[in-house]
Coordinates of C-alpha atoms in Angstrom, one line a residue:
M1 CA 8.3 21.1 -28.8
D2 CA 10.0 17.8 -30.3
Q3 CA 13.5 19.1 -31.5
G4 CA 12.8 17.2 -34.8
I5 CA 10.0 19.3 -35.5
L6 CA 11.8 22.5 -34.4
R7 CA 14.4 21.7 -36.8
A8 CA 12.1 20.9 -39.8
I9 CA 10.7 24.3 -39.0
L10 CA 13.7 26.5 -39.1
A11 CA 14.9 24.5 -42.5
V12 CA 12.0 25.4 -44.4
G13 CA 12.7 27.5 -47.3
R14 CA 11.1 30.6 -47.4
R15 CA 11.5 31.8 -51.2
A16 CA 10.2 29.3 -54.1
E17 CA 13.4 30.1 -56.3
S18 CA 15.8 28.8 -53.5
V19 CA 14.1 25.3 -53.1
D20 CA 14.5 22.2 -55.3
I21 CA 11.3 21.1 -57.7
E22 CA 10.9 18.0 -55.6
T23 CA 10.4 20.2 -52.4
L24 CA 8.2 22.7 -54.3
Q25 CA 5.9 19.8 -55.4
D26 CA 5.6 18.2 -52.0
S27 CA 4.8 21.2 -50.4
F28 CA 2.3 23.1 -52.8
V29 CA -0.9 24.0 -51.2
S30 CA -3.8 24.7 -54.0
V31 CA -5.7 27.6 -52.8
G32 CA -9.0 28.3 -54.6
N33 CA -8.3 25.2 -56.8
I34 CA -5.8 27.3 -58.4
D35 CA -3.8 24.2 -60.2
L36 CA -7.2 23.2 -61.9
R37 CA -8.2 26.8 -62.8
L38 CA -4.6 27.2 -64.2
S39 CA -5.1 23.9 -66.4
S40 CA -7.3 25.9 -68.7
P41 CA -6.1 26.0 -72.3
D42 CA -7.0 29.6 -72.0
H43 CA -4.1 32.6 -71.6
Q44 CA -4.2 33.6 -68.5
V45 CA -2.7 36.6 -65.9
I46 CA -2.1 35.4 -62.2
Y47 CA -2.2 38.4 -60.0
G48 CA -0.7 38.6 -56.6
R49 CA 1.6 40.8 -54.5
R50 CA 5.4 39.3 -53.7
G51 CA 4.9 36.3 -51.4
T52 CA 1.5 35.5 -52.2
G53 CA 2.8 32.2 -54.3
K54 CA 3.0 33.2 -57.9
T55 CA 6.3 31.9 -58.3
H56 CA 5.4 28.3 -56.2
T57 CA 2.7 27.8 -58.3
L58 CA 4.2 28.3 -61.8
K59 CA 6.9 26.0 -60.7
Y60 CA 4.3 23.5 -59.5
L61 CA 2.6 23.9 -63.2
L62 CA 6.1 23.1 -64.7
S63 CA 7.0 20.2 -62.5
N64 CA 3.4 18.7 -62.8
P65 CA 2.3 18.9 -66.5
S66 CA -0.6 17.5 -67.7
S67 CA -0.8 15.0 -70.1
Q68 CA -1.8 17.7 -73.0
T69 CA 0.9 20.0 -72.0
I70 CA 4.4 20.8 -72.4
P71 CA 5.4 23.7 -70.0
M72 CA 8.4 26.1 -70.1
Y73 CA 9.3 28.6 -67.5
V74 CA 10.9 32.0 -68.1
D75 CA 12.0 34.3 -65.3
L76 CA 11.9 37.9 -66.5
R77 CA 14.2 39.0 -63.6
S78 CA 17.1 36.7 -65.4
I79 CA 16.5 36.7 -69.0
G80 CA 19.2 37.7 -71.8
S81 CA 21.3 40.9 -70.9
N82 CA 21.9 42.5 -67.9
G83 CA 18.1 43.8 -66.4
S84 CA 19.5 47.1 -65.8
I85 CA 19.8 47.9 -69.4
Y86 CA 15.8 47.8 -69.5
N87 CA 15.6 50.8 -66.9
D88 CA 18.7 52.8 -68.3
S89 CA 17.4 56.2 -69.2
T90 CA 20.7 57.3 -71.0
L91 CA 19.4 54.6 -73.8
S92 CA 17.0 55.3 -76.2
F93 CA 13.5 53.8 -75.7
T94 CA 13.9 51.9 -79.1
Q95 CA 17.0 50.3 -77.7
R96 CA 15.9 49.2 -74.4
A97 CA 12.5 47.7 -76.1
S98 CA 14.2 46.1 -78.9
T99 CA 16.8 44.3 -76.5
L100 CA 14.2 43.2 -74.1
L101 CA 12.3 41.6 -77.0
I102 CA 15.6 40.0 -78.1
D103 CA 16.3 38.8 -74.6
F104 CA 12.8 37.2 -74.3
L105 CA 12.6 35.6 -77.4
G106 CA 16.5 34.1 -76.8
A107 CA 15.1 32.5 -73.4
I108 CA 12.2 30.9 -75.5
H109 CA 14.5 29.4 -77.8
D110 CA 16.8 28.3 -75.4
Q111 CA 13.9 26.7 -73.4
L112 CA 12.4 24.8 -76.8
L113 CA 15.9 23.5 -77.5
E114 CA 16.1 22.2 -73.9
I115 CA 12.7 20.5 -74.4
F116 CA 13.6 18.9 -77.4
V117 CA 17.0 17.7 -76.7
D118 CA 15.8 16.1 -73.2
S119 CA 12.3 14.5 -74.5
T120 CA 12.4 10.7 -75.7
E121 CA 9.1 11.5 -77.5
L122 CA 10.0 14.7 -79.6
D123 CA 12.0 14.5 -82.5
L124 CA 15.0 16.8 -82.4
S125 CA 15.9 16.4 -85.9
A126 CA 12.7 17.6 -87.2
A127 CA 12.9 20.6 -84.7
G128 CA 16.3 21.4 -85.7
G129 CA 15.9 23.7 -88.7
H130 CA 12.8 25.5 -87.6
L131 CA 15.0 26.2 -84.3
D132 CA 17.8 27.8 -86.5
R133 CA 15.4 29.8 -88.7
F134 CA 13.6 31.0 -85.2
A135 CA 17.2 31.9 -83.8
N136 CA 17.9 33.7 -87.2
A137 CA 14.7 35.7 -87.1
I138 CA 15.5 36.8 -83.6
S139 CA 18.1 39.3 -84.9
T140 CA 15.8 41.0 -87.1
T141 CA 13.5 41.8 -84.0
R142 CA 13.4 45.5 -83.5
V143 CA 11.2 48.5 -82.6
E144 CA 10.6 51.0 -85.4
G145 CA 8.1 52.8 -87.5
P146 CA 7.0 55.1 -90.0
V147 CA 8.1 58.8 -90.0
S148 CA 6.0 61.9 -90.7
I149 CA 7.4 65.5 -91.6
K150 CA 6.2 68.7 -91.3
E151 CA 7.5 72.0 -92.7
Q152 CA 7.3 75.6 -92.1
R153 CA 9.8 78.0 -93.4
H154 CA 11.7 80.8 -91.7
H155 CA 14.6 83.1 -93.3
E156 CA 17.4 84.8 -91.3
D157 CA 20.9 86.0 -91.9
T158 CA 22.6 83.5 -89.7
A159 CA 22.6 79.6 -90.5
S160 CA 21.7 77.7 -87.3
V161 CA 20.8 74.1 -86.5
K162 CA 18.8 72.9 -83.6
A163 CA 17.7 69.5 -82.9
G164 CA 15.7 67.8 -79.9
V165 CA 14.3 64.3 -78.9
A166 CA 11.2 63.6 -77.1
L167 CA 10.6 59.9 -76.4
K168 CA 7.0 59.3 -75.0
K169 CA 6.4 55.9 -74.8
L170 CA 4.2 54.9 -78.0
D171 CA 4.7 58.5 -79.5
P172 CA 8.3 59.3 -79.6
T173 CA 8.8 62.7 -81.4
F174 CA 11.8 64.1 -82.8
N175 CA 12.2 67.5 -83.7
I176 CA 14.9 69.0 -86.2
Y177 CA 14.9 73.1 -86.7
V178 CA 17.0 74.6 -89.7
G179 CA 17.1 78.1 -90.3
S180 CA 19.3 81.2 -91.5
T181 CA 19.3 84.7 -91.1
N182 CA 18.1 87.2 -93.6
K183 CA 17.1 90.6 -92.4
E184 CA 16.0 91.7 -95.7
A185 CA 13.5 88.5 -96.3
D186 CA 10.5 87.7 -94.7
D187 CA 10.5 85.6 -91.7
S188 CA 9.6 82.2 -92.0
E189 CA 10.8 78.6 -90.5
V190 CA 11.7 75.2 -91.7
S191 CA 10.6 72.7 -89.0
Y192 CA 11.0 68.7 -89.4
E193 CA 8.9 67.1 -87.0
L194 CA 9.5 63.2 -87.0
A195 CA 6.9 61.8 -85.2
R196 CA 6.6 57.8 -85.2
E197 CA 4.2 55.5 -83.7
A198 CA 6.7 52.4 -82.4
H199 CA 5.8 48.7 -83.3
V200 CA 7.6 45.4 -83.7
I201 CA 8.8 44.2 -87.1
F202 CA 9.0 40.3 -86.4
G203 CA 10.3 39.4 -89.8
D204 CA 9.8 35.6 -89.9
L205 CA 9.0 34.8 -86.3
N206 CA 6.1 33.0 -86.7
A207 CA 6.6 30.4 -89.4
P208 CA 9.4 28.6 -87.2
L209 CA 7.4 29.1 -83.9
K210 CA 4.1 27.7 -85.6
A211 CA 6.1 24.7 -87.1
I212 CA 7.7 23.6 -83.7
A213 CA 4.1 23.8 -82.2
G214 CA 3.2 21.4 -84.7
L215 CA 5.8 18.9 -83.7
A216 CA 4.4 18.5 -80.1
K217 CA 2.4 15.5 -81.0
G218 CA -1.0 16.7 -79.8
K219 CA 0.2 18.8 -77.0
R220 CA 0.6 22.2 -76.5
F221 CA 3.4 24.7 -75.2
V222 CA 2.7 26.3 -72.1
V223 CA 4.9 29.3 -71.4
L224 CA 4.9 30.4 -67.7
V225 CA 6.2 33.9 -67.4
D226 CA 7.4 34.7 -64.0
E227 CA 7.8 38.2 -62.6
W228 CA 6.3 40.4 -65.2
S229 CA 6.0 43.2 -63.0
D230 CA 9.9 43.6 -63.0
I231 CA 10.0 45.0 -66.5
P232 CA 9.5 48.8 -66.5
L233 CA 6.0 49.8 -67.2
E234 CA 6.6 51.4 -70.4
L235 CA 8.2 48.4 -72.1
Q236 CA 5.5 45.9 -70.8
P237 CA 3.2 46.5 -74.0
F238 CA 5.7 46.1 -76.3
L239 CA 6.8 42.5 -74.6
A240 CA 2.9 41.8 -74.6
D241 CA 2.6 42.6 -78.1
L242 CA 5.5 40.5 -79.1
I243 CA 4.0 37.7 -77.0
R244 CA 0.4 38.0 -78.7
K245 CA 2.2 38.3 -82.3
A246 CA 4.8 35.7 -81.9
L247 CA 3.8 33.0 -79.2
I248 CA 0.0 33.3 -79.1
A249 CA -0.3 33.4 -82.8
S250 CA 1.7 30.2 -83.3
G251 CA -0.7 28.0 -80.9
M252 CA 1.4 28.5 -77.8
T253 CA -0.4 28.8 -74.3
L254 CA 0.3 31.6 -72.2
K255 CA 0.4 32.0 -68.2
I256 CA 1.9 35.5 -67.0
A257 CA 2.4 36.0 -63.1
A258 CA 2.2 39.9 -62.3
I259 CA 1.6 42.4 -59.6
E260 CA -1.8 44.0 -60.6
H261 CA -1.2 47.6 -60.4
R262 CA 2.3 47.2 -61.5
A263 CA 1.5 45.6 -64.8
R264 CA 0.2 47.3 -67.8
F265 CA -0.4 44.8 -70.6
A266 CA -1.6 47.3 -73.4
Q267 CA -1.2 50.7 -74.6
V268 CA -4.2 52.2 -76.6
S269 CA -3.8 54.8 -79.1
K270 CA -6.0 58.1 -79.9
S271 CA -7.2 56.3 -82.8
G272 CA -8.1 53.1 -80.6
Q273 CA -5.4 50.9 -82.0
Y274 CA -3.7 49.0 -79.3
V275 CA -0.1 47.5 -78.8
G276 CA 0.0 44.5 -76.4
L277 CA -2.7 42.0 -74.8
Q278 CA -6.3 43.1 -74.0
L279 CA -7.4 41.8 -70.8
G280 CA -10.5 40.0 -71.2
A281 CA -10.0 39.6 -75.0
D282 CA -6.6 38.3 -75.7
V283 CA -5.7 36.7 -72.2
M284 CA -7.9 36.3 -69.3
A285 CA -7.1 38.2 -65.6
D286 CA -9.4 35.7 -63.6
V287 CA -6.8 34.6 -60.9
N288 CA -5.9 36.7 -58.1
L289 CA -4.1 35.6 -55.2
D290 CA -4.6 38.6 -52.9
D291 CA -8.4 37.8 -52.7
F292 CA -7.8 34.5 -50.9
M293 CA -6.9 33.9 -47.1
V294 CA -7.0 37.1 -45.2
F295 CA -8.3 35.7 -41.9
E296 CA -11.4 38.0 -41.9
N297 CA -12.6 37.2 -45.2
D298 CA -13.4 33.5 -44.2
E299 CA -11.9 32.5 -41.1
Q300 CA -12.1 28.6 -41.3
R301 CA -10.7 28.7 -45.1
A302 CA -7.7 30.5 -44.2
V303 CA -7.3 28.3 -41.2
N304 CA -7.2 25.3 -43.0
F305 CA -4.8 26.6 -45.7
F306 CA -2.4 27.7 -43.5
R307 CA -2.6 24.6 -41.4
N308 CA -1.8 22.5 -44.6
L309 CA 0.9 24.9 -45.6
I310 CA 2.8 24.5 -42.5
Y311 CA 2.3 20.6 -42.4
R312 CA 3.4 20.2 -46.1
H313 CA 6.4 22.6 -45.6
C314 CA 7.6 20.8 -42.5
L315 CA 7.0 17.3 -43.3
S316 CA 9.6 17.4 -46.3
N317 CA 12.1 18.4 -43.8
L318 CA 11.5 15.5 -41.3
D319 CA 13.6 12.6 -40.6
K320 CA 11.5 9.8 -41.9
S321 CA 11.4 8.3 -38.4
V322 CA 9.8 11.5 -37.0
A323 CA 7.6 11.9 -40.0
A324 CA 6.2 8.3 -39.7
Q325 CA 4.4 9.7 -36.1
Y326 CA 2.8 12.5 -37.8
K327 CA 0.9 11.0 -40.7
D328 CA -2.2 13.1 -39.5
E329 CA -2.3 16.8 -40.0
S330 CA -4.0 17.6 -36.9
A331 CA -1.7 15.9 -34.5
F332 CA 1.4 17.4 -36.2
I333 CA -0.1 21.1 -35.8
L334 CA -1.0 20.3 -32.1
S335 CA 2.7 19.6 -31.6
I336 CA 3.5 23.0 -32.8
F337 CA 0.8 25.2 -31.4
T338 CA -0.5 25.5 -27.5
E339 CA -4.1 25.8 -28.4
K340 CA -6.6 26.8 -31.0
R341 CA -6.6 30.1 -30.4
A342 CA -2.6 30.4 -30.8
L343 CA -3.1 28.8 -34.5
E344 CA -5.8 31.5 -35.1
E345 CA -3.7 34.3 -34.0
F346 CA -1.0 33.1 -36.3
V347 CA -3.2 32.8 -39.2
R348 CA -4.5 36.4 -38.5
A349 CA -1.1 37.7 -38.3
A350 CA 0.1 36.3 -41.6
E351 CA -2.6 38.1 -43.4
G352 CA -3.1 35.8 -46.1
V353 CA 0.6 36.3 -47.5
P354 CA 2.3 32.6 -47.4
R355 CA 5.9 33.9 -47.1
D356 CA 5.1 35.7 -44.4
A357 CA 3.4 33.1 -42.6
L358 CA 6.7 30.9 -43.2
N359 CA 8.8 33.8 -41.7
L360 CA 6.3 34.1 -38.7
L361 CA 6.6 30.1 -38.4
N362 CA 10.6 30.8 -37.8
K363 CA 10.4 33.8 -35.5
A364 CA 7.6 32.2 -33.4
A365 CA 9.6 28.9 -33.0
I366 CA 12.6 30.5 -32.0
K367 CA 10.8 32.9 -29.6
A368 CA 9.4 29.5 -27.9
E369 CA 12.6 27.8 -27.8
D370 CA 11.7 24.3 -26.7
R371 CA 7.9 25.1 -26.0
R372 CA 5.0 24.8 -28.3
I373 CA 4.0 28.3 -29.6
G374 CA 1.7 30.3 -27.8
V375 CA -0.1 33.5 -28.7
E376 CA 2.3 35.8 -26.9
D377 CA 5.0 34.2 -29.1
V378 CA 3.0 34.7 -31.9
R379 CA 2.7 38.3 -31.3
A380 CA 6.3 39.0 -30.6
A381 CA 7.3 37.0 -34.1
A382 CA 4.7 39.4 -35.6
R383 CA 6.3 42.7 -34.2
E384 CA 10.0 41.5 -35.0
W385 CA 8.9 40.7 -38.6
Y386 CA 6.9 43.7 -39.2
Q387 CA 10.0 46.1 -37.8
S388 CA 12.6 44.0 -39.9
D389 CA 10.7 43.5 -43.0
K390 CA 7.8 46.1 -43.7
A391 CA 8.5 48.8 -41.5
A392 CA 12.2 48.8 -42.9
F393 CA 11.0 49.0 -46.6
I394 CA 8.3 52.0 -45.5
N395 CA 10.9 53.8 -43.6
Q396 CA 12.7 54.5 -47.0
D397 CA 10.3 56.6 -48.2
V398 CA 9.4 59.6 -46.1
E399 CA 6.1 60.4 -47.8
T400 CA 4.9 56.4 -47.4
K401 CA 5.7 56.3 -43.8
R402 CA 4.1 59.4 -43.1
L403 CA 0.8 58.2 -44.7
L404 CA 1.0 55.0 -42.8
N405 CA 1.6 57.1 -39.6
W406 CA -1.6 59.2 -40.8
I407 CA -3.9 56.0 -41.3
V408 CA -2.8 54.4 -38.3
D409 CA -3.8 57.7 -36.1
K410 CA -7.1 58.0 -38.2
V411 CA -8.2 54.4 -38.4
I412 CA -6.7 52.7 -35.1
R413 CA -6.5 55.3 -32.8
G414 CA -9.3 57.4 -33.8
R415 CA -11.8 54.7 -34.7
K416 CA -10.3 51.9 -32.9
A417 CA -10.8 50.1 -36.4
R418 CA -8.4 47.9 -38.5
A419 CA -9.9 48.6 -41.7
F420 CA -11.2 51.7 -43.7
L421 CA -12.7 52.3 -47.0
F422 CA -11.2 53.9 -50.3
D423 CA -12.7 55.1 -53.5
A424 CA -12.5 52.4 -56.1
D425 CA -12.0 54.2 -58.9
R426 CA -9.2 56.6 -57.2
R427 CA -5.4 55.1 -57.8
E428 CA -2.7 56.4 -55.2
D429 CA 0.7 55.7 -55.7
L430 CA 1.2 56.0 -51.9
I431 CA -1.7 53.4 -51.3
D432 CA 0.1 51.3 -53.6
R433 CA 3.3 51.4 -51.8
L434 CA 1.8 50.3 -48.8
F435 CA -0.2 47.4 -50.4
D436 CA 2.9 46.5 -52.0
S437 CA 5.0 46.5 -48.8
R438 CA 1.9 44.2 -47.2
S439 CA 1.1 47.3 -44.5
L440 CA -2.4 47.1 -46.1
H441 CA -4.3 44.4 -47.4
I442 CA -7.4 44.3 -49.7
L443 CA -10.6 42.6 -47.7
K444 CA -13.0 43.2 -50.3
K445 CA -13.3 45.2 -53.9
N446 CA -16.2 47.2 -55.1
I447 CA -18.3 47.5 -51.9
S448 CA -21.3 50.1 -53.0
S449 CA -24.5 51.6 -51.5
K450 CA -27.9 51.9 -53.0
E451 CA -28.1 55.4 -51.8
G452 CA -24.5 56.7 -52.9
G453 CA -23.6 54.6 -55.8
Q454 CA -20.2 55.3 -55.2
R455 CA -18.1 52.2 -55.2
F456 CA -15.2 51.4 -52.7
D457 CA -12.3 48.9 -51.9
A458 CA -12.3 47.8 -48.1
Y459 CA -8.5 47.8 -46.9
K460 CA -7.0 46.6 -43.9
L461 CA -4.3 47.3 -41.9
D462 CA -1.2 45.0 -41.4
Y463 CA -1.6 42.9 -37.9
G464 CA 2.1 44.6 -37.3
C465 CA 0.7 47.9 -37.3
Y466 CA -1.3 47.1 -34.0
V467 CA 0.1 44.3 -32.4
D468 CA 1.5 46.7 -29.9
L469 CA -1.9 48.2 -29.0
I470 CA -3.8 44.7 -28.2
K471 CA -3.6 44.9 -24.7
T472 CA -3.8 48.4 -24.5
S473 CA -7.2 50.9 -24.4
M474 CA -6.5 51.6 -28.2
N475 CA -7.2 47.8 -29.2
P476 CA -8.8 48.0 -32.5
N477 CA -11.6 45.8 -31.8
A478 CA -13.7 46.6 -34.7
L479 CA -12.9 45.7 -38.3
L480 CA -14.5 48.8 -40.2
D481 CA -16.6 50.8 -37.7
D482 CA -18.5 50.3 -34.1
D483 CA -21.8 50.3 -36.1
L484 CA -20.7 47.9 -38.6
A485 CA -20.5 44.2 -37.1
G486 CA -19.3 42.7 -40.1
L487 CA -17.5 43.5 -43.7
P488 CA -20.1 44.9 -45.7
T489 CA -21.9 42.7 -48.6
D490 CA -21.4 43.9 -52.2
E491 CA -24.5 46.2 -51.9
V492 CA -24.9 48.1 -48.8
P493 CA -28.3 48.9 -47.6
D494 CA -29.4 52.3 -47.4
D495 CA -29.7 52.1 -43.4
D496 CA -26.1 51.2 -43.3
Y497 CA -24.9 54.0 -45.5
R498 CA -24.2 56.6 -42.7
A499 CA -21.9 54.0 -41.3
I500 CA -20.1 53.2 -44.5
R501 CA -19.5 57.1 -44.7
R502 CA -17.8 57.1 -41.4
A503 CA -15.4 54.1 -42.6
I504 CA -14.2 56.2 -45.5
L505 CA -10.7 57.6 -45.3
D506 CA -10.7 61.0 -46.5
F507 CA -7.5 62.1 -48.2
S508 CA -8.1 65.7 -48.3
D509 CA -7.4 65.5 -44.5
F510 CA -4.2 64.3 -45.0
A511 CA -3.1 67.0 -47.3
A512 CA -5.0 69.5 -44.9
A513 CA -2.7 68.5 -42.0
G514 CA 0.4 69.8 -44.2
N515 CA 1.0 66.6 -45.9
S516 CA 1.9 66.4 -49.7
A517 CA -1.1 66.0 -51.5
I518 CA -1.4 62.3 -53.2

């Protein structure tokens, strides 16, 4: 391998937040025309696990605005106060929620001020008063609500007071008991129950925001919200409600990056009223990066994507004299991999996750030293990356590790397969943890059978889980089952249902084997 190319590979930044804007622009690869889909004026949620490119996508939109948009970027990991306050269970729920909302609004204010200060087109003098009113309104933002009181009487001789507080997300309940003892009197009890449905008081937020939006000279402000899932689940509906009532109501457009099963955009009360954002009504959840680039779903599309990803990320790190030699993507890829099969093995090992692909490329290049990367280099790099990153994360949780070992034993050793089916309507935290760690990957959602009617999601085990078995008698050659040549279609014919049943992972067996029920 050319030493200039090797240096370029090793210099590739593997996290979007650590790379400058120019490099992010040059290295961006659109998957599923995501940049075009996100150019819509609709409010949208971008789903994807860590490493799938959510931050890179939002920062690309930030640095490449259309002629009709003025973007601003908010990273929820770094807004306002120390983020740990939002998870601090010693603080009241209302204090945590109010602090979060104030911090978020403060970040929006700072972004708007910076936009008007830096712009040569927008009128700062016209915006100044509105920004001041917006800043003043932020201080009135808080979580509070009405109080209802219930009474019962109880008489005793000895006076006593007991108080208790129970905060239950949208229905925090405060109980205060006051009584006295009187042996000669009839027993009765006084009980004050202060139950309140929390909501947000906005004050004068909307008026200045609408006025500011009206100064955009025909453009629209687009708020790019990153790392939504870093906010505690119980606080997310309140932040979503603030966004709906303040930003969306003022005419701004919203794009949120989140992890699907770690996001809660709305909380619905028993009466049917909701706090937050309704998916499909207030905001569209139509972009999911987890649905793209897994090798088995579309081999050629996955290979083309990762070829382009490698080329773009490395090209910006090459010396100009070297880069001039590789204006053709195919020639550049041939200078890195020994053969097409090595590239395909690399794409398979990446499992559709761009950040994992860049880490694998780095490790494989080091393994190859001054050679081009071959199949065995890819496998050695995948083994090392899995052990140092994914397995290290899983090993911190005994139950998650036990479940993964059980799945590997059932699916790979028991069936010589790489994937299994799981009830689409069932939510299990341990499965979600394995998905978060990228030890499991979604192949297809909502597979069904005409005969059974039940719907399943197909999960695939990570390449690192079986790379050591590839050259052994336990090599998992099949994807789901020996009777299923490929991934089932959305509706499986009746004669395939028995094979589908054999591919379903029965979690009752996991509990029966002495493991904790999940």
